[in-house]
Coordinates of C-alpha atoms in Angstrom, one line a residue:
Chain X
X229 CA 0.0 0.0 0.0
X230 CA 1.4 3.5 -0.9
X231 CA 2.3 5.7 2.1
X232 CA 0.1 8.8 2.3
X233 CA 1.7 10.5 5.4
X234 CA 5.0 9.7 7.0
X235 CA 6.0 11.2 10.4
X236 CA 9.7 11.0 11.2
X237 CA 11.0 11.5 14.8
X238 CA 8.4 14.3 15.2
X239 CA 8.1 16.5 18.3
X240 CA 4.9 18.5 18.6
X241 CA 3.8 21.2 21.0
X242 CA 3.4 25.0 21.3
X243 CA 6.0 27.8 21.9
X244 CA 8.9 25.3 21.4
X245 CA 7.6 23.3 24.4
X246 CA 7.2 19.7 23.4
X247 CA 4.0 18.0 24.3
X248 CA 4.9 14.7 22.6
X249 CA 8.3 13.6 21.2
X250 CA 9.7 10.7 19.1
X251 CA 6.6 10.2 16.9
X252 CA 7.4 8.1 13.9
X253 CA 4.7 6.3 11.9
X254 CA 3.4 5.7 8.4
X255 CA -0.2 6.2 7.4
X256 CA -0.9 4.1 4.3
X257 CA -3.7 4.2 1.7
X258 CA -6.9 2.6 3.1
X259 CA -5.8 2.5 6.7
X260 CA -8.1 3.3 9.6
X261 CA -6.2 5.0 12.5
X262 CA -7.7 5.9 15.8
X263 CA -6.0 8.5 18.0
X264 CA -7.1 8.1 21.6
X265 CA -6.2 9.8 24.8
X266 CA -7.6 12.0 27.5
X267 CA -8.4 15.6 27.0
X268 CA -5.3 17.8 26.8
X269 CA -2.9 15.0 26.0
X270 CA -2.1 16.3 22.5
X271 CA -4.5 14.5 20.1
X272 CA -5.7 17.6 18.4
X273 CA -2.2 19.1 18.4
X274 CA -0.9 16.0 16.6
X275 CA -3.6 16.3 14.0
X276 CA -3.1 20.0 13.6
X277 CA 0.6 19.4 13.1
X278 CA -0.1 16.8 10.5
X279 CA -2.5 19.2 8.8
X280 CA 0.2 21.9 8.8
X281 CA -1.7 24.4 11.1
X282 CA 1.0 24.1 13.7
X283 CA 4.7 23.7 12.8
X284 CA 6.5 20.7 14.3
X285 CA 9.1 21.5 16.9
X286 CA 11.4 18.8 15.5
X287 CA 11.4 16.1 12.9
X288 CA 9.5 16.1 9.6
X289 CA 6.2 15.2 7.9
X290 CA 6.2 13.8 4.4
X291 CA 3.0 13.8 2.5
X292 CA 2.2 12.0 -0.8
X293 CA 1.9 14.6 -3.6
X294 CA -1.6 13.4 -4.5
X295 CA -2.8 13.6 -0.9
X296 CA -6.2 15.3 -0.6
X297 CA -7.5 15.9 2.9
X298 CA -11.1 16.0 4.1
X299 CA -11.2 17.5 7.6
X300 CA -14.1 17.2 10.0
X301 CA -13.6 19.5 13.0
X302 CA -15.3 19.3 16.4
X303 CA -18.7 20.7 15.7
X304 CA -18.6 22.7 19.0
X305 CA -15.8 24.8 17.6
X306 CA -18.2 26.3 14.9
X307 CA -20.0 29.6 15.7
X308 CA -23.7 29.3 15.5
X309 CA -24.0 33.1 14.7
X310 CA -23.4 32.4 11.0
X311 CA -26.7 32.1 9.1
X312 CA -25.7 29.2 6.9
X313 CA -27.8 26.4 5.6
X314 CA -26.6 22.8 5.7
X315 CA -26.1 23.1 1.9
X316 CA -23.9 26.2 2.3
X317 CA -21.7 24.4 4.8
X318 CA -21.2 21.3 2.6
X319 CA -20.6 23.5 -0.4
X320 CA -17.5 25.0 1.4
X321 CA -15.8 21.7 0.9
X322 CA -15.8 22.3 -2.9
X323 CA -14.1 25.7 -2.7
X324 CA -10.5 24.3 -3.0
X325 CA -11.6 22.3 -6.0
X326 CA -13.3 25.3 -7.6
X327 CA -10.3 27.6 -7.2
X328 CA -9.8 31.2 -6.2
X329 CA -11.6 33.9 -8.3
X330 CA -14.0 31.3 -9.7
X331 CA -17.7 31.0 -9.1
X332 CA -19.6 28.0 -7.8
X333 CA -21.0 26.0 -10.7
X334 CA -23.9 23.7 -11.3
X335 CA -21.7 20.6 -10.9
X336 CA -20.5 21.7 -7.5
X337 CA -24.1 22.3 -6.4
X338 CA -25.1 18.8 -7.6
X339 CA -22.1 17.2 -5.9
X340 CA -23.2 19.0 -2.7
X341 CA -26.7 17.6 -2.9
X342 CA -25.4 14.1 -3.7
X343 CA -23.2 14.2 -0.6
X344 CA -26.1 15.3 1.6
X345 CA -27.9 12.2 0.2
X346 CA -24.9 10.0 0.8
X347 CA -24.8 10.9 4.5
X348 CA -28.5 10.4 4.8
X349 CA -29.8 14.0 5.2
X350 CA -31.0 15.3 1.8
X351 CA -34.1 16.7 3.4
X352 CA -32.0 19.1 5.5
X353 CA -30.3 20.9 2.7
X354 CA -32.1 24.2 3.2
X355 CA -32.3 24.0 7.0
X356 CA -30.2 26.5 9.0
X357 CA -27.0 24.6 10.2
X358 CA -27.3 26.1 13.6
X359 CA -30.8 24.6 14.1
X360 CA -29.6 21.0 13.5
X361 CA -29.1 18.4 16.2
X362 CA -25.6 17.3 17.1
X363 CA -25.8 14.1 14.9
X364 CA -27.2 16.0 11.9
X365 CA -24.5 18.7 12.2
X366 CA -21.9 15.9 12.3
X367 CA -23.3 14.4 9.1
X368 CA -23.2 17.8 7.4
X369 CA -19.5 18.2 8.4
X370 CA -18.7 14.7 7.2
X371 CA -20.3 15.5 3.9
X372 CA -18.2 18.7 3.7
X373 CA -15.1 16.7 4.4
X374 CA -16.0 14.4 1.5
X375 CA -16.7 17.3 -0.8
X376 CA -13.0 17.8 -1.4
X377 CA -13.0 14.2 -2.9
X378 CA -10.4 13.2 -0.3
X379 CA -8.2 10.1 0.0
X380 CA -7.9 10.7 3.7
X381 CA -10.6 11.9 6.1
X382 CA -9.5 13.3 9.4
X383 CA -12.2 13.5 12.0
X384 CA -11.8 15.3 15.4
X385 CA -14.1 13.7 18.0
X386 CA -17.0 13.1 15.7
X387 CA -19.1 11.4 18.4
X388 CA -18.4 13.9 21.1
X389 CA -21.4 14.6 23.4
X390 CA -23.7 12.2 21.5
X391 CA -26.1 9.7 22.9
X392 CA -25.4 6.0 22.2
X393 CA -27.7 5.8 19.2
X394 CA -26.1 8.9 17.5
X395 CA -22.6 7.6 18.3
X396 CA -23.4 4.2 16.7
X397 CA -25.0 5.8 13.6
X398 CA -22.0 8.1 13.0
X399 CA -19.5 5.2 13.4
X400 CA -21.5 3.1 11.0
X401 CA -21.4 6.0 8.5
X402 CA -17.7 6.4 8.9
X403 CA -17.1 2.7 8.5
X404 CA -19.2 2.5 5.3
X405 CA -17.3 5.4 3.8
X406 CA -14.0 3.7 4.7
X407 CA -15.1 0.3 3.3
X408 CA -17.0 1.4 0.2
X409 CA -14.8 4.2 -0.9
X410 CA -11.5 3.0 0.5
X411 CA -10.9 6.3 2.2
X412 CA -8.2 6.4 4.8
X413 CA -9.6 7.4 8.2
X414 CA -7.7 9.2 10.9
X415 CA -10.1 9.7 13.8
X416 CA -9.6 11.4 17.2
X417 CA -11.6 10.2 20.1
X418 CA -11.2 10.1 23.9
X419 CA -13.2 6.9 24.1
X420 CA -10.9 3.9 23.8
X421 CA -13.9 1.4 23.9
X422 CA -15.4 3.2 20.9
X423 CA -12.5 3.1 18.6
X424 CA -11.2 -0.3 19.7
X425 CA -13.7 -2.1 17.4
X426 CA -13.3 0.1 14.4
X427 CA -9.7 1.2 13.9
X428 CA -7.1 -1.3 12.6
X429 CA -4.3 0.8 14.0
X430 CA -4.1 3.0 17.1
X431 CA -2.2 5.9 18.3
X432 CA -2.4 6.2 22.1
X433 CA -1.5 9.5 23.5
X434 CA -1.4 9.5 27.2
X435 CA -0.5 12.3 29.6
X436 CA 3.2 13.0 30.4
X437 CA 4.3 12.7 26.8
X438 CA 3.5 8.9 26.4
X439 CA 3.0 8.0 22.8
X440 CA 2.3 4.5 21.5
X441 CA 1.3 3.4 18.0
X442 CA 0.7 0.1 16.2
X443 CA -2.0 -2.4 15.2
X444 CA -5.0 -2.3 17.5
X445 CA -4.8 -6.1 18.1
X446 CA -1.3 -5.9 19.3
X447 CA -1.7 -2.7 21.3
X448 CA -5.0 -3.6 23.0
X449 CA -3.7 -6.2 25.4
X450 CA -4.0 -6.1 29.2
X451 CA -0.3 -6.1 29.6
X452 CA 0.4 -3.3 27.1
X453 CA -2.4 -1.0 28.4
X454 CA -1.3 -1.5 32.0
X455 CA 2.2 -0.5 31.0
X456 CA 1.0 2.6 29.1
X457 CA -1.6 3.8 31.6
X458 CA 0.0 2.4 34.8
X459 CA -3.5 1.3 36.1
X460 CA -5.2 -2.0 36.6
X461 CA -7.4 -2.8 33.7
X462 CA -8.6 -5.7 31.5
X463 CA -9.4 -6.1 27.8
X464 CA -12.5 -8.3 27.3
X465 CA -13.9 -9.9 24.2
X466 CA -17.7 -10.1 24.2
X467 CA -19.6 -11.2 21.1
X468 CA -16.6 -10.3 19.0
X469 CA -16.3 -6.8 20.4
X470 CA -13.5 -5.5 22.6
X471 CA -14.1 -3.8 25.9
X472 CA -11.5 -2.2 28.1
X473 CA -12.6 -2.3 31.7
X474 CA -10.9 -0.3 34.4
X475 CA -11.0 -1.9 37.9
X476 CA -13.2 -0.2 40.4
X477 CA -10.4 0.3 42.9
X478 CA -8.5 2.3 40.3
X479 CA -11.4 4.6 40.2
X480 CA -11.9 4.9 44.0
X481 CA -8.2 5.2 44.8
X482 CA -6.7 6.0 41.5
X483 CA -3.1 5.4 42.5
X484 CA -3.5 2.8 45.1
X485 CA -3.3 -0.9 44.3
X486 CA -5.6 -2.5 46.8
X487 CA -6.5 -5.5 44.6
X488 CA -10.1 -5.7 46.1
X489 CA -11.8 -6.2 42.8
X490 CA -11.4 -9.5 40.9
X491 CA -9.8 -8.5 37.5
X492 CA -12.2 -10.7 35.5
X493 CA -15.4 -9.9 37.2
X494 CA -15.9 -6.2 36.9
X495 CA -19.0 -5.1 38.6
X496 CA -20.9 -2.5 36.5
X497 CA -22.3 -1.0 39.6
X498 CA -18.9 -0.4 41.1
X499 CA -17.0 0.4 37.9
X500 CA -17.1 4.1 37.6
X501 CA -16.1 6.2 34.6
X502 CA -12.4 6.9 34.4
X503 CA -10.3 7.3 31.3
X504 CA -9.7 5.0 29.3
X505 CA -13.4 4.4 28.9
Chain R
X172 CA -33.4 68.5 -11.0
X173 CA -36.6 70.4 -11.8
X174 CA -38.4 67.2 -12.9
X175 CA -38.3 66.1 -9.2
X176 CA -40.8 68.9 -8.4
X177 CA -43.4 67.1 -10.5
X178 CA -43.4 63.8 -8.5
X179 CA -46.3 64.2 -6.0
X180 CA -45.0 62.8 -2.7
X181 CA -41.3 63.2 -3.4
X182 CA -41.7 66.9 -4.3
X183 CA -43.5 67.5 -1.0
X184 CA -40.6 65.9 0.8
X185 CA -37.9 67.7 -1.2
X186 CA -39.5 71.1 -0.9
X187 CA -39.6 71.1 2.9
X188 CA -37.7 74.2 4.0
X189 CA -35.1 74.6 6.7
X190 CA -33.5 77.9 7.5
X191 CA -35.3 79.5 4.5
X192 CA -34.0 77.0 1.9
X193 CA -35.6 73.9 0.6
X194 CA -33.8 70.5 0.5
X195 CA -34.1 70.5 -3.3
X196 CA -32.5 74.0 -3.6
X197 CA -29.7 72.9 -1.2
X198 CA -29.0 69.8 -3.2
X199 CA -26.1 71.2 -5.3
X200 CA -24.3 72.1 -2.1
X201 CA -25.1 68.8 -0.4
X202 CA -24.6 66.5 -3.4
X203 CA -21.1 65.4 -2.5
X204 CA -22.0 64.8 1.1
X205 CA -25.1 62.7 0.2
X206 CA -23.1 60.6 -2.2
X207 CA -20.2 60.2 0.2
X208 CA -22.5 59.1 3.0
X209 CA -24.3 56.6 0.7
X210 CA -21.0 55.1 -0.5
X211 CA -19.6 54.9 3.0
X212 CA -22.8 53.3 4.2
X213 CA -22.8 50.8 1.3
X214 CA -19.3 49.6 1.9
X215 CA -19.4 49.8 5.7
X216 CA -22.7 47.9 6.0
X217 CA -21.5 45.2 3.7
X218 CA -18.2 44.7 5.6
X219 CA -20.2 45.0 8.8
X220 CA -21.7 41.6 8.2
X221 CA -18.2 40.1 8.5
X222 CA -17.4 42.3 11.5
X223 CA -20.5 41.2 13.4
X224 CA -20.2 37.5 12.4
X225 CA -16.5 37.4 13.3
X226 CA -17.4 39.0 16.7
X227 CA -14.8 41.8 16.1
X228 CA -17.0 44.8 16.4
X229 CA -14.4 46.6 18.6
X230 CA -11.7 45.9 16.0
X231 CA -13.4 48.3 13.7
X232 CA -13.5 50.9 16.6
X233 CA -9.8 50.3 17.3
X234 CA -9.0 50.7 13.6
X235 CA -10.9 54.0 13.5
X236 CA -8.8 55.3 16.4
X237 CA -5.5 54.1 14.9
X238 CA -6.5 55.7 11.6
X239 CA -7.2 59.0 13.5
X240 CA -3.8 58.7 15.2
X241 CA -2.2 58.5 11.8
X242 CA -3.8 61.8 10.7
X243 CA -2.9 63.5 14.0
X244 CA 0.7 62.4 13.8
X245 CA 1.1 63.5 10.2
X246 CA -0.3 66.9 11.2
X247 CA 2.0 67.2 14.2
X248 CA 5.0 66.3 12.1
X249 CA 3.8 68.7 9.4
X250 CA 3.7 71.5 11.9
X251 CA 7.1 70.6 13.2
X252 CA 8.6 71.1 9.7
X253 CA 6.4 74.1 8.9
X254 CA 4.1 72.3 6.5
X255 CA 0.3 73.0 6.8
X256 CA -2.0 70.0 6.5
X257 CA -5.2 72.0 7.1
X258 CA -8.5 71.7 5.2
X259 CA -6.9 73.6 2.2
X260 CA -4.6 70.7 1.7
X261 CA -7.6 68.5 1.0
X262 CA -7.9 70.2 -2.4
X263 CA -4.7 68.4 -3.6
X264 CA -5.3 65.0 -5.3
X265 CA -4.3 62.9 -2.3
X266 CA -4.1 64.2 1.2
X267 CA -0.9 63.3 3.1
X268 CA -2.8 62.8 6.4
X269 CA -5.2 60.5 4.6
X270 CA -2.4 58.4 3.2
X271 CA -0.7 58.2 6.6
X272 CA -4.0 57.3 8.3
X273 CA -4.5 54.5 5.8
X274 CA -1.0 53.1 6.4
X275 CA -1.5 53.2 10.1
X276 CA -4.9 51.5 9.8
X277 CA -3.6 48.9 7.4
X278 CA -0.6 48.0 9.7
X279 CA -3.0 47.8 12.7
X280 CA -5.3 45.6 10.7
X281 CA -2.6 43.2 9.8
X282 CA -1.5 43.0 13.5
X283 CA -5.1 42.5 14.7
X284 CA -5.7 39.8 12.2
X285 CA -3.1 37.6 13.7
X286 CA -4.5 35.0 16.1
X287 CA -2.6 35.5 19.3
X288 CA -1.4 32.3 21.0
X289 CA -0.1 34.1 24.0
X290 CA -1.9 32.9 27.1
X291 CA -1.4 35.9 29.4
X292 CA -2.7 38.5 26.9
X293 CA -6.3 38.1 25.7
X294 CA -7.5 39.2 22.3
X295 CA -10.0 41.5 24.0
X296 CA -7.2 43.3 25.9
X297 CA -5.2 43.8 22.6
X298 CA -8.2 45.3 20.9
X299 CA -8.9 47.4 24.0
X300 CA -5.4 48.7 24.1
X301 CA -5.5 49.4 20.3
X302 CA -8.6 51.5 20.9
X303 CA -7.7 53.4 24.0
X304 CA -4.0 54.1 23.4
X305 CA -4.5 55.9 20.0
X306 CA -7.6 57.7 21.4
X307 CA -5.5 59.1 24.2
X308 CA -2.6 60.0 22.0
X309 CA -4.9 61.8 19.6
X310 CA -6.2 63.9 22.5
X311 CA -2.6 64.7 23.5
X312 CA -1.6 65.7 20.0
X313 CA -4.8 67.8 19.6
X314 CA -3.8 69.6 22.9
X315 CA -0.4 70.5 21.4
X316 CA -1.8 71.8 18.2
X317 CA -4.8 73.5 19.8
X318 CA -4.7 76.5 17.5
X319 CA -5.9 74.4 14.6
X320 CA -8.3 72.2 16.5
X321 CA -11.3 73.0 14.3
X322 CA -9.5 72.2 11.1
X323 CA -8.0 69.0 12.6
X324 CA -11.4 67.9 13.9
X325 CA -12.8 68.1 10.4
X326 CA -9.9 66.0 9.0
X327 CA -10.0 63.6 11.9
X328 CA -13.7 63.1 12.2
X329 CA -15.0 64.2 8.9
X330 CA -17.8 66.5 8.0
X331 CA -20.6 64.5 6.4
X332 CA -22.2 67.7 5.0
X333 CA -19.4 69.3 3.0
X334 CA -17.3 66.6 1.3
X335 CA -14.7 67.7 -1.2
X336 CA -14.7 66.3 -4.7
X337 CA -11.3 64.7 -4.0
X338 CA -12.6 63.0 -0.9
X339 CA -15.6 61.7 -2.9
X340 CA -13.4 60.5 -5.7
X341 CA -11.1 58.6 -3.3
X342 CA -14.1 57.1 -1.5
X343 CA -15.6 56.0 -4.7
X344 CA -12.3 54.5 -5.8
X345 CA -11.8 52.7 -2.5
X346 CA -15.4 51.4 -2.5
X347 CA -15.0 50.0 -5.9
X348 CA -11.7 48.3 -5.0
X349 CA -13.1 46.8 -1.8
X350 CA -16.3 45.5 -3.4
X351 CA -14.3 44.1 -6.4
X352 CA -12.1 42.2 -4.0
X353 CA -15.1 40.9 -2.1
X354 CA -16.9 39.9 -5.4
X355 CA -13.9 37.9 -6.4
X356 CA -13.1 36.3 -3.1
X357 CA -16.4 36.1 -1.3
X358 CA -16.5 32.3 -0.9
X359 CA -12.9 32.3 0.5
X360 CA -13.7 35.1 3.0
X361 CA -16.8 33.2 4.2
X362 CA -15.1 29.9 4.7
X363 CA -12.0 31.4 6.3
X364 CA -14.3 33.4 8.7
X365 CA -16.6 30.6 9.6
X366 CA -14.1 27.7 10.1
X367 CA -10.5 28.8 9.6
X368 CA -9.0 25.5 10.7
X369 CA -11.0 23.4 8.3
X370 CA -10.5 25.9 5.5
X371 CA -6.7 25.7 6.0
X372 CA -6.8 21.9 6.2
X373 CA -8.8 21.7 3.0
X374 CA -6.4 23.8 0.9
X375 CA -7.7 27.4 1.4
X376 CA -5.1 30.0 2.5
X377 CA -7.2 31.1 5.5
X378 CA -4.5 33.2 7.2
X379 CA -3.8 35.2 4.0
X380 CA -7.6 35.6 3.3
X381 CA -8.2 36.8 6.8
X382 CA -5.4 39.4 6.5
X383 CA -6.8 40.6 3.2
X384 CA -10.3 40.8 4.8
X385 CA -8.9 43.0 7.6
X386 CA -7.0 45.1 5.0
X387 CA -10.4 45.9 3.4
X388 CA -11.7 46.9 6.8
X389 CA -8.8 49.2 7.3
X390 CA -9.1 50.8 3.8
X391 CA -12.9 51.3 4.3
X392 CA -12.5 52.7 7.8
X393 CA -9.7 55.1 7.1
X394 CA -11.2 56.6 3.9
X395 CA -14.8 56.7 5.2
X396 CA -13.8 58.3 8.5
X397 CA -11.9 61.1 6.8
X398 CA -14.9 61.7 4.5
X399 CA -17.9 61.4 6.8
X400 CA -16.7 60.9 10.4
X401 CA -16.1 58.2 12.9
X402 CA -19.5 57.9 14.5
X403 CA -21.6 57.2 11.3
X404 CA -18.9 54.8 10.0
X405 CA -18.9 52.8 13.2
X406 CA -22.7 52.7 13.3
X407 CA -22.9 51.6 9.7
X408 CA -20.5 48.8 10.5
X409 CA -22.6 47.4 13.4
X410 CA -26.3 48.4 13.2
X411 CA -27.4 47.4 9.6
X412 CA -25.6 44.0 9.9
X413 CA -27.2 43.3 13.2
X414 CA -30.6 44.3 11.9
X415 CA -30.2 42.0 8.9
X416 CA -29.0 39.1 11.0
X417 CA -32.1 39.5 13.2
X418 CA -34.3 39.2 10.2
X419 CA -32.8 36.4 8.0
X420 CA -31.3 33.0 8.3
X421 CA -29.7 33.1 4.9
X422 CA -26.3 34.7 4.5
X423 CA -26.7 36.1 1.0
X424 CA -30.0 37.8 2.1
X425 CA -28.2 39.2 5.2
X426 CA -25.6 40.9 3.0
X427 CA -28.3 42.4 0.7
X428 CA -30.5 43.5 3.6
X429 CA -27.5 45.0 5.6
X430 CA -26.4 47.0 2.5
X431 CA -29.9 48.3 1.8
X432 CA -30.4 49.3 5.5
X433 CA -27.1 51.1 5.5
X434 CA -27.8 53.1 2.3
X435 CA -31.4 53.9 3.3
X436 CA -30.1 55.1 6.7
X437 CA -27.6 57.4 5.0
X438 CA -30.2 59.0 2.7
X439 CA -32.9 59.4 5.3
X440 CA -30.5 60.4 8.0
X441 CA -29.0 63.1 5.8
X442 CA -32.5 64.3 4.9
X443 CA -33.6 64.3 8.6
X444 CA -30.5 66.2 9.6
X445 CA -31.3 68.9 7.0
X446 CA -35.0 69.2 7.8
X447 CA -34.6 69.1 11.6
X448 CA -31.2 70.8 11.8
X449 CA -29.6 67.8 13.4
X450 CA -25.9 66.7 13.4
X451 CA -25.7 64.5 10.3
X452 CA -23.7 61.6 11.7
X453 CA -26.0 61.2 14.7
X454 CA -29.1 61.5 12.5
X455 CA -27.9 58.7 10.3
X456 CA -27.1 56.6 13.3
X457 CA -30.6 57.2 14.7
X458 CA -32.3 56.3 11.4
X459 CA -30.2 53.1 11.1
X460 CA -31.3 52.0 14.6
X461 CA -35.0 52.0 13.4
X462 CA -34.0 49.0 11.1
X463 CA -33.4 47.0 14.3
X464 CA -37.1 47.1 15.1
X465 CA -38.5 44.6 12.5
X466 CA -35.9 42.0 13.5
X467 CA -36.5 42.5 17.2
X468 CA -40.3 42.2 16.7
X469 CA -39.7 39.0 14.7
X470 CA -37.4 37.7 17.4
X471 CA -39.7 38.3 20.4
X472 CA -43.1 38.1 18.9
X473 CA -42.7 34.9 16.8
X474 CA -40.3 32.8 18.7

């Protein structure tokens, strides 16, 4: 598979202060990469560095000359004051294809409508973007990302603050785009359990500059995760799905190792939410 | 203009007298002023949509103060070297203070367009300093050149009633240039304003377009202020856009409505100032605020 993006000994951060160092990896055509980690660990900084919005502190990024990026930002970063329709927002994805000084043509409008259809919301084309639900906004932004006719789609927390149904529908949509159109996916999430069953490869960014990357199967083992997170957890397989379960005593005494809970019988009632969840 | 006297309602409005002279008779004297106000309103109201949407209303206020500082400094330096930049100088093709004011505003616009990553200084404080520091310096300079305060006031804050042919020409040229840039780059300006990160990621040079957008603000503000004054320009940049945003959920309609509201405010404000002997800038501001009413009624009555 041809390499789309190659990171070599990369250090990323702000104001010459490295947040993560020693990042080396290859993103190949048709890959599905998940980037997981708690808030503030450097996931978005990594993606912004890959996109070229933030310069790397050290190392270099090589991109394939025919690389076309479709970017799906966190929908919460967009200002609702703008009176734009869903159609207007998706059409923005065509602007780089249309070119500077040129006007939007019939073809671009048709592509925009087709993409709204593809993401399952053709009826919302004329609705104001700000009035849409979180899931509908996310579909609009995915359609906009696809409007560039990309070979890599980079998504920043596409299921953030969604209910379980919305989360599942968005993940199904992303998977179908990946499988049907062979688009490379690079997706940020802070939910390890969500990405564990979709991404073939993982980048785990933990606090204190910890960075691990590799195949999901190899990375998602009890031993490896314990080493990365330094907490007591298990990886379970249930009906072909992977679940990472953090022991309750880790939640109640996050740095103590009391060993009260049996590692293989996590009690849902006692297992409280703690990252990685 | 005699044909205007034969249009029933219009003739009644135009023949209203103030200080022994009808509006129609005063037209030849006011012609430049009316056109300058309409042009400044057109451009400012159009740009105002970006200013309100980008939540940078006080950037325009800061740019107007920096622009005024440019004029004041050029006058001070002129006096130091014995060069008089009074109103008479306006008769030349390009006024030196106007050029200096534009350079100051353009530089400030480029600086204010930069997204500051510094954690200890907020964007608001930078805009605040950019407003209050030049405003204070202008007062200090005016104090030093007190003899010519009246003339300088006119150059600094404009006189919407009597606008010179040169000022009108410069304003028309700048307006054409600004609107042409916006006609050619409208989609890029919208994308870069709405979602700069995604625009950049998807191949649009968002930083450059943002700076160019600020440059058009600086040009419009510096030229309009020296022609019609700071107060009406600032009000045209905020009120028509807000009124239009209250009324419509479609961006293109917002641009059209804001521009129409601005131009109508200029015409009716100018007329009201003549008929009721009011300050022209304040009258235009008052008229533009009436356009807020339909949107406010829609917002509160039909929500």
